Every structure is written in C-alpha cells, then in structure tokens.
Short mmCIF file of C-alpha atoms in Angstrom, two decimals:
data_model
loop_
_atom_site.label_atom_id
_atom_site.label_comp_id
_atom_site.label_asym_id
_atom_site.label_seq_id
_atom_site.Cartn_x
_atom_site.Cartn_y
_atom_site.Cartn_z
CA MET A 1 -17.11 12.20 -38.73
CA LYS A 2 -19.37 12.59 -41.77
CA ASP A 3 -22.43 12.75 -39.51
CA VAL A 4 -20.82 15.37 -37.25
CA ALA A 5 -19.61 17.42 -40.24
CA ARG A 6 -23.04 17.34 -41.90
CA ARG A 7 -24.91 18.45 -38.78
CA ALA A 8 -22.32 21.08 -37.81
CA GLY A 9 -22.15 22.45 -41.34
CA VAL A 10 -18.37 22.10 -41.63
CA SER A 11 -15.91 19.92 -43.52
CA GLU A 12 -14.69 16.55 -42.24
CA SER A 13 -11.17 17.96 -41.91
CA ALA A 14 -12.53 20.71 -39.66
CA VAL A 15 -14.17 18.03 -37.50
CA SER A 16 -10.84 16.19 -37.28
CA PHE A 17 -8.98 19.37 -36.27
CA ALA A 18 -11.61 20.29 -33.70
CA LEU A 19 -11.93 16.88 -32.03
CA ASN A 20 -8.17 16.25 -31.93
CA GLY A 21 -7.36 19.67 -30.46
CA ARG A 22 -5.36 20.81 -33.47
CA PRO A 23 -5.07 24.36 -34.80
CA GLY A 24 -6.82 25.29 -38.05
CA VAL A 25 -10.36 26.00 -36.87
CA SER A 26 -11.85 28.88 -34.89
CA GLU A 27 -12.87 28.41 -31.27
CA THR A 28 -16.49 28.95 -32.32
CA THR A 29 -16.27 26.11 -34.84
CA ARG A 30 -14.44 23.89 -32.35
CA ALA A 31 -17.16 24.43 -29.75
CA ARG A 32 -19.93 23.72 -32.30
CA VAL A 33 -18.25 20.50 -33.43
CA HIS A 34 -17.84 19.30 -29.83
CA ARG A 35 -21.48 20.15 -29.08
CA VAL A 36 -22.74 18.20 -32.11
CA ALA A 37 -20.46 15.26 -31.32
CA GLU A 38 -21.85 15.20 -27.80
CA GLN A 39 -25.44 15.29 -29.09
CA LEU A 40 -24.72 12.36 -31.41
CA GLY A 41 -23.04 10.38 -28.62
CA TRP A 42 -19.77 10.22 -30.57
CA ARG A 43 -16.63 8.97 -28.84
CA PRO A 44 -13.15 8.49 -30.33
CA SER A 45 -12.22 4.92 -31.26
CA THR A 46 -9.33 3.84 -29.05
CA ALA A 47 -8.27 1.18 -31.57
CA ALA A 48 -8.26 3.67 -34.44
CA ARG A 49 -6.29 6.23 -32.41
CA ALA A 50 -3.69 3.59 -31.53
CA LEU A 51 -3.32 2.53 -35.17
CA SER A 52 -2.84 6.14 -36.27
CA GLY A 53 -0.15 6.68 -33.64
CA GLU A 54 -2.27 8.97 -31.46
CA GLY A 55 -2.09 6.74 -28.38
CA ALA A 56 -4.41 4.24 -26.73
CA ALA A 57 -5.71 6.61 -24.01
CA THR A 58 -5.08 3.72 -21.59
CA VAL A 59 -2.63 3.06 -18.77
CA GLY A 60 -1.50 -0.47 -17.87
CA PHE A 61 -1.23 -1.96 -14.37
CA VAL A 62 -0.07 -5.57 -13.83
CA LEU A 63 0.04 -7.23 -10.42
CA ALA A 64 2.17 -10.35 -9.97
CA ARG A 65 0.94 -11.53 -6.58
CA PRO A 66 -1.07 -14.50 -5.33
CA ALA A 67 -4.71 -13.75 -6.17
CA HIS A 68 -5.92 -14.94 -2.75
CA SER A 69 -3.77 -12.34 -0.97
CA LEU A 70 -5.11 -9.47 -3.09
CA GLY A 71 -8.73 -10.07 -2.15
CA VAL A 72 -8.15 -9.00 1.45
CA ASP A 73 -5.55 -6.28 0.89
CA SER A 74 -7.03 -2.82 1.55
CA PHE A 75 -3.86 -1.02 0.39
CA PHE A 76 -4.31 -1.93 -3.28
CA LEU A 77 -8.00 -1.01 -3.30
CA GLN A 78 -7.16 2.46 -1.98
CA LEU A 79 -4.15 2.79 -4.29
CA VAL A 80 -6.23 1.97 -7.39
CA SER A 81 -8.97 4.35 -6.24
CA GLY A 82 -6.47 7.21 -6.20
CA ILE A 83 -5.03 6.20 -9.57
CA GLN A 84 -8.47 6.00 -11.17
CA GLU A 85 -9.46 9.39 -9.77
CA VAL A 86 -6.63 11.14 -11.64
CA LEU A 87 -6.94 9.08 -14.83
CA ALA A 88 -10.67 9.81 -15.03
CA GLU A 89 -9.94 13.54 -15.08
CA ARG A 90 -7.87 12.95 -18.22
CA HIS A 91 -10.36 10.47 -19.75
CA LEU A 92 -7.70 7.76 -19.55
CA GLY A 93 -8.64 4.12 -19.01
CA LEU A 94 -6.90 1.69 -16.65
CA LEU A 95 -6.10 -1.78 -18.01
CA PHE A 96 -5.52 -4.15 -15.07
CA GLN A 97 -4.19 -7.70 -15.26
CA MET A 98 -2.96 -10.32 -12.79
CA ALA A 99 0.24 -12.23 -13.59
CA GLU A 100 1.73 -15.47 -12.30
CA ASP A 101 5.18 -13.98 -11.73
CA VAL A 102 7.56 -11.26 -12.96
CA ALA A 103 8.41 -13.19 -16.13
CA ASP A 104 4.70 -13.38 -16.96
CA GLU A 105 4.37 -9.66 -16.19
CA CYS A 106 7.20 -8.87 -18.62
CA ALA A 107 5.43 -10.92 -21.28
CA VAL A 108 2.28 -8.85 -20.72
CA TYR A 109 4.28 -5.62 -21.21
CA ARG A 110 5.73 -6.90 -24.47
CA ARG A 111 2.29 -7.90 -25.74
CA TRP A 112 0.71 -4.57 -24.77
CA TRP A 113 3.57 -2.69 -26.45
CA ALA A 114 3.31 -4.74 -29.67
CA GLU A 115 -0.47 -4.27 -29.79
CA HIS A 116 -0.33 -0.54 -28.90
CA ARG A 117 -2.68 -1.29 -26.02
CA VAL A 118 -1.31 1.21 -23.48
CA ASP A 119 0.44 4.59 -23.44
CA GLY A 120 2.24 4.02 -20.13
CA ILE A 121 2.69 1.66 -17.19
CA LEU A 122 2.20 1.88 -13.43
CA MET A 123 4.62 -0.68 -12.01
CA VAL A 124 4.30 -1.96 -8.44
CA ASP A 125 6.26 -4.22 -6.09
CA PRO A 126 9.86 -3.46 -7.15
CA ARG A 127 12.19 -6.39 -6.56
CA ALA A 128 15.90 -6.97 -6.15
CA ASP A 129 17.51 -7.53 -9.59
CA ASP A 130 14.21 -6.50 -11.17
CA PRO A 131 14.13 -6.99 -14.97
CA ARG A 132 11.05 -4.80 -15.52
CA PRO A 133 12.60 -1.29 -15.48
CA ASP A 134 15.17 -2.25 -18.14
CA LEU A 135 12.44 -3.83 -20.26
CA LEU A 136 10.21 -0.74 -20.03
CA ASP A 137 13.20 1.42 -20.99
CA GLU A 138 13.89 -0.86 -23.95
CA LEU A 139 10.26 -0.71 -25.11
CA GLY A 140 10.13 3.04 -24.66
CA LEU A 141 7.01 2.85 -22.48
CA PRO A 142 6.72 5.74 -19.99
CA ALA A 143 6.35 4.27 -16.52
CA VAL A 144 6.13 5.10 -12.84
CA VAL A 145 7.57 2.70 -10.27
CA ILE A 146 5.36 2.71 -7.17
CA GLY A 147 7.26 1.92 -4.00
CA GLY A 148 10.74 2.09 -5.47
CA ALA A 149 13.76 3.85 -4.00
CA PRO A 150 15.23 7.18 -5.18
CA ASP A 151 18.59 5.55 -5.98
CA ASP A 152 17.00 2.88 -8.22
CA ARG A 153 16.54 5.20 -11.19
CA HIS A 154 16.10 4.59 -14.90
CA PRO A 155 16.14 7.37 -17.50
CA GLY A 156 12.52 7.09 -18.65
CA LEU A 157 10.93 5.99 -15.38
CA SER A 158 9.66 8.10 -12.51
CA THR A 159 9.61 6.74 -8.96
CA VAL A 160 7.09 7.40 -6.21
CA TRP A 161 8.47 6.17 -2.92
CA ALA A 162 7.82 6.04 0.81
CA ASP A 163 10.60 5.93 3.39
CA ASP A 164 10.16 2.40 4.76
CA ALA A 165 13.37 2.71 6.76
CA ALA A 166 12.14 5.75 8.69
CA ALA A 167 8.76 4.10 9.27
CA MET A 168 10.34 0.93 10.68
CA ALA A 169 12.65 2.99 12.88
CA SER A 170 9.64 4.79 14.37
CA VAL A 171 8.01 1.45 15.24
CA VAL A 172 11.20 0.15 16.86
CA ASP A 173 11.54 3.41 18.81
CA GLU A 174 8.02 2.99 20.19
CA LEU A 175 8.45 -0.67 21.13
CA THR A 176 11.89 -0.34 22.70
CA GLY A 177 10.62 2.70 24.61
CA LEU A 178 8.03 0.35 26.13
CA GLY A 179 10.77 -2.07 27.15
CA HIS A 180 10.39 -4.65 24.38
CA ARG A 181 13.61 -6.47 23.49
CA ARG A 182 12.23 -9.63 21.85
CA ILE A 183 10.54 -8.49 18.62
CA VAL A 184 9.43 -10.51 15.60
CA HIS A 185 8.60 -8.86 12.28
CA ILE A 186 6.04 -10.92 10.32
CA ALA A 187 6.89 -9.62 6.86
CA GLY A 188 5.42 -9.88 3.37
CA LEU A 189 6.75 -11.49 0.22
CA PRO A 190 10.52 -12.09 0.49
CA GLY A 191 11.50 -10.91 -3.01
CA LEU A 192 9.97 -7.43 -2.73
CA ALA A 193 12.39 -4.53 -2.35
CA HIS A 194 10.34 -2.85 0.37
CA THR A 195 10.19 -6.10 2.37
CA GLN A 196 13.98 -6.30 2.23
CA ARG A 197 14.32 -2.62 3.23
CA ARG A 198 12.14 -3.19 6.28
CA ILE A 199 14.06 -6.31 7.29
CA ARG A 200 17.42 -4.54 6.89
CA THR A 201 16.23 -1.54 8.89
CA LEU A 202 14.90 -3.70 11.72
CA ARG A 203 18.21 -5.55 11.83
CA ALA A 204 20.18 -2.29 11.86
CA GLU A 205 17.99 -0.73 14.55
CA ALA A 206 18.30 -3.86 16.68
CA GLY A 207 22.09 -3.79 16.32
CA ARG A 208 22.23 -0.11 17.24
CA ARG A 209 20.23 -0.78 20.40
CA GLY A 210 21.96 -4.04 21.32
CA LEU A 211 18.83 -6.17 20.88
CA GLY A 212 19.80 -9.80 20.31
CA GLU A 213 16.35 -11.41 19.96
CA VAL A 214 14.90 -9.61 16.95
CA SER A 215 14.02 -11.39 13.69
CA SER A 216 11.85 -11.27 10.55
CA VAL A 217 9.77 -14.06 8.98
CA THR A 218 8.46 -13.66 5.43
CA THR A 219 4.94 -14.66 4.31
CA ASP A 220 2.57 -14.27 1.35
CA TYR A 221 0.64 -11.44 3.12
CA SER A 222 -2.39 -13.70 3.71
CA ASP A 223 -4.34 -14.07 6.94
CA ALA A 224 -3.63 -17.83 6.91
CA GLU A 225 0.14 -17.40 6.87
CA GLY A 226 -0.05 -14.48 9.31
CA ALA A 227 -1.86 -16.71 11.81
CA ALA A 228 0.41 -19.72 11.19
CA VAL A 229 3.61 -17.74 11.72
CA THR A 230 2.15 -16.10 14.84
CA ARG A 231 1.45 -19.51 16.38
CA ARG A 232 4.95 -20.71 15.51
CA VAL A 233 6.83 -17.75 17.00
CA LEU A 234 4.68 -17.60 20.15
CA ARG A 235 5.43 -21.27 20.83
CA ALA A 236 9.17 -20.52 20.84
CA THR A 237 11.11 -20.29 24.11
CA PRO A 238 11.24 -17.52 25.09
CA PRO A 239 8.41 -16.07 22.98
CA PRO A 240 8.56 -12.51 21.58
CA THR A 241 6.92 -9.72 23.53
CA ALA A 242 6.09 -7.67 20.41
CA LEU A 243 4.98 -8.50 16.86
CA ILE A 244 5.15 -6.22 13.81
CA TYR A 245 2.95 -7.28 10.87
CA ASP A 246 3.45 -6.05 7.30
CA ASN A 247 -0.28 -5.55 6.72
CA ASP A 248 -3.54 -5.18 8.61
CA VAL A 249 -4.98 -8.54 7.55
CA MET A 250 -2.08 -10.51 9.04
CA ALA A 251 -2.17 -8.37 12.19
CA VAL A 252 -5.85 -9.11 12.82
CA ALA A 253 -5.31 -12.81 12.12
CA GLY A 254 -2.30 -12.73 14.45
CA VAL A 255 -4.36 -11.31 17.34
CA ALA A 256 -6.85 -14.16 16.94
CA ALA A 257 -4.06 -16.74 16.77
CA ALA A 258 -2.43 -15.32 19.91
CA ALA A 259 -5.75 -15.52 21.76
CA GLU A 260 -6.08 -19.20 20.78
CA LEU A 261 -2.75 -19.84 22.51
CA GLY A 262 -3.83 -17.96 25.63
CA TYR A 263 -1.89 -14.75 24.93
CA ALA A 264 -3.60 -11.46 25.76
CA VAL A 265 -2.90 -8.35 23.66
CA PRO A 266 -1.22 -6.15 24.84
CA ASP A 267 -0.62 -7.65 28.32
CA ASP A 268 1.41 -10.61 27.02
CA VAL A 269 2.36 -9.45 23.54
CA SER A 270 2.14 -6.06 21.79
CA VAL A 271 0.99 -5.86 18.15
CA VAL A 272 1.69 -3.25 15.45
CA SER A 273 0.23 -3.29 11.93
CA TRP A 274 2.17 -1.72 9.05
CA GLU A 275 -1.07 -0.75 7.27
CA ASP A 276 -3.92 1.08 8.98
CA SER A 277 -7.53 0.43 7.94
CA ALA A 278 -11.00 -0.09 9.34
CA LEU A 279 -9.93 -3.66 10.19
CA CYS A 280 -7.54 -2.29 12.80
CA ARG A 281 -10.51 -0.70 14.59
CA MET A 282 -12.76 -3.77 14.39
CA VAL A 283 -10.81 -5.88 16.88
CA LYS A 284 -10.29 -5.50 20.61
CA PRO A 285 -8.05 -3.87 21.47
CA TRP A 286 -7.77 -1.50 18.49
CA LEU A 287 -4.46 -2.02 16.73
CA SER A 288 -1.56 0.40 16.77
CA ALA A 289 -0.72 0.96 13.11
CA LEU A 290 1.35 2.91 10.61
CA SER A 291 -1.08 5.27 8.93
CA ARG A 292 -0.66 6.70 5.45
CA ASP A 293 -2.94 8.07 2.75
CA SER A 294 -2.83 5.18 0.27
CA THR A 295 -5.37 6.89 -1.99
CA GLU A 296 -3.12 9.96 -2.27
CA PHE A 297 -0.20 7.61 -2.97
CA GLY A 298 -2.18 6.40 -6.00
CA ARG A 299 -3.05 9.95 -7.07
CA THR A 300 0.61 10.96 -6.90
CA ALA A 301 1.69 7.99 -9.03
CA ALA A 302 -1.00 8.71 -11.64
CA ARG A 303 -0.07 12.41 -11.78
CA GLU A 304 3.58 11.51 -12.33
CA LEU A 305 2.63 9.16 -15.18
CA THR A 306 0.42 11.75 -16.90
CA ALA A 307 3.31 14.22 -16.58
CA LEU A 308 5.54 11.74 -18.43
CA LEU A 309 2.85 11.25 -21.08
CA ASP A 310 2.80 15.04 -21.52
CA GLY A 311 6.55 15.00 -22.22
CA GLY A 312 7.81 15.80 -18.73
CA ALA A 313 11.11 14.54 -17.33
CA ALA A 314 11.35 11.46 -15.12
CA ARG A 315 11.86 12.17 -11.43
CA ALA A 316 11.68 10.66 -7.94
CA VAL A 317 8.84 11.84 -5.70
CA ARG A 318 8.69 11.04 -2.02
CA VAL A 319 5.35 10.69 -0.25
CA PRO A 320 5.02 11.42 3.50
CA VAL A 321 6.53 8.87 5.89
CA PRO A 322 3.81 6.58 7.35
CA ARG A 323 2.96 7.85 10.84
CA LEU A 324 2.59 5.50 13.80
CA THR A 325 -0.84 5.80 15.41
CA VAL A 326 -0.64 4.29 18.90
CA ARG A 327 -3.76 2.50 20.11
CA GLY A 328 -4.61 -0.22 22.59
CA SER A 329 -2.54 -3.09 21.17
CA THR A 330 0.83 -1.82 22.45
CA ALA A 331 1.86 -1.58 26.10
CA ALA A 332 4.91 -1.92 28.32
CA ALA A 333 6.66 -5.28 28.16
CA ARG A 334 6.29 -7.52 31.17
CA ALA A 335 9.41 -7.92 33.25
#
C-alpha cells in the first residue's frame, strides 16, 4: 500500500478506500489508485482479508464420492466448468476437496469455517437424513444445495434442483410406448436423494401402468459395476427388455457387456442413459439419453451462491427438466 500511495501521490488511507470500494475518495483518485496497483502487479492478500473479516474471496466444494468414479463422470466436469465461469467474473476462487464420506465432509466444513478459508459452500449429492445442511446453518456459512428438492429447505441455504421424477416418467412413457414391460434401472449410489427419487418414481410409474417386472439396482456409478450388473440382470429368466442407466459411462459399459452375452441393442434390449455426452455418440447404435445443460446447472448454482454472499435471501430454483433425446438404442420390444 505504501508503494501504491507513493506512486499515486495519495495517502495510504486513500489507497485502502479506493481498493476496497469504500466511499471517501473521488472517482478520479479511485481510478488512479487502481491503475497504479495494476502497474505494480498488486493483488489483495486473501489471508489478510480473511483475518480482517473481509472474506476469503473463495468458495468451497467438497465431493464425497469414490475417486475412481469421478474420473469418468462428465457431469461433474461440466458442472464445475459452469461454476468456475461465474466465480471468475467475481474474482472468486474455488477450493475443491475430495472426502471419504459425509462425516469427513462435515469435518472439512468445520475446518474451513474455523480457518476462515471460504465465504460460502456449494454442496452436492444431498442424502436422506443429511447432516450437512444443519451443520452449515449452525456455522453460518451461506450455501447452495445442488440437486436438492424444493421441500428440503433450510433458512440460510438456497437449493438448485432438477425434477428427477418428471425425467424418469418421460423415460418410462417412451419405453412402455414401445411395448417394454420388463425394465431394470441400473442406478447410482444408494444413499443419494436423487437416486432414491428416481427409484421411487420408477416404482410408482410401474404400479400405475400395472408393470410387475420393473426393478432398480444401485451401483457406485463406475463402468465396472455398470457392466457387472448388466451381465447379472441379462442372465436372469426372463431377462429385461429395457435398461435405464443413471449415467453415460455405465450405459456404454452396459452395451459392451450385453454384446458379450450375445444381446443386440436395440433388437434384444433397449438402452437409455440418464446423462447425455459425447460418449453416447461414440458407440453403435448411438444411445438414447436424457439431455440437460450441466454447465448451465453449474452457472445457476454459482449465481445463487453469489446472491447469498451479496446478502440476498435463500430460495429454491428449478432448472429445466432433462429432455429425452431418442436415438438408435431404443426400439419396440420383441413379442
């Protein structure tokens, strides 16, 4: 600050007012101070700002999932891209950390709060009986729950949610319209709230249509488990005629596993992927998939968090329902 003040020909207090956006200096002085600071390559010290109570200029993001499943998951790459796009506009950093489980994730939040490391949290993968929202409320950390439900609200937390129930219903409509009555849903992690919503919706839709041979099997989202479960269900008697996978990686692995067993897609079994990506268009036939703008999902979550950091009220924001894009992997069920 002394260097900037000396070169700009102003006092150190004027530099402080100008660089922190406070009143007390003219716009001409403020512009001159910023110009000199830029010339000198000056940047604010995040640690010093945190100690003075001005915030860390950083947002926290913890992911409690198996590391091997993250490496092949296109959804999170796109989600983080959208988040980073918005944070960069505000010159906010993103502090990312993997955790073993939810308890470990809660410990990370407590440590970040005690060390003034972050100004807010982007929380993913809501669970049943989730302890994290109450903890974030207790710590007073502004947060956005990504993938929550509008009825799971906490006073200081915003929610950005997609209608998984409507998306699953659209898939079941398509498959039953093609004559499929034996459907297996190869789902993701069992404890996740959105996994449970999808399973409940499939069960409800099957009951409404009188389908007796519909089930869900949970996995860790990996290609290995996607292939293993595919082999197991296709060896059953009678085998399913349609498979719904909770991500693109498992769907692609499932097509390969079905081929190993002599099943042709879609002649013998139809396949739908919950996530759409380039992977779905790199196999033959191209996979029917639920398409959504995952990058915009991330942008929306980041905008809601910056609104909270600016003093806005918590709210629930719904993103568009994933849309089923029908391609070559779905066809009429064989009689």
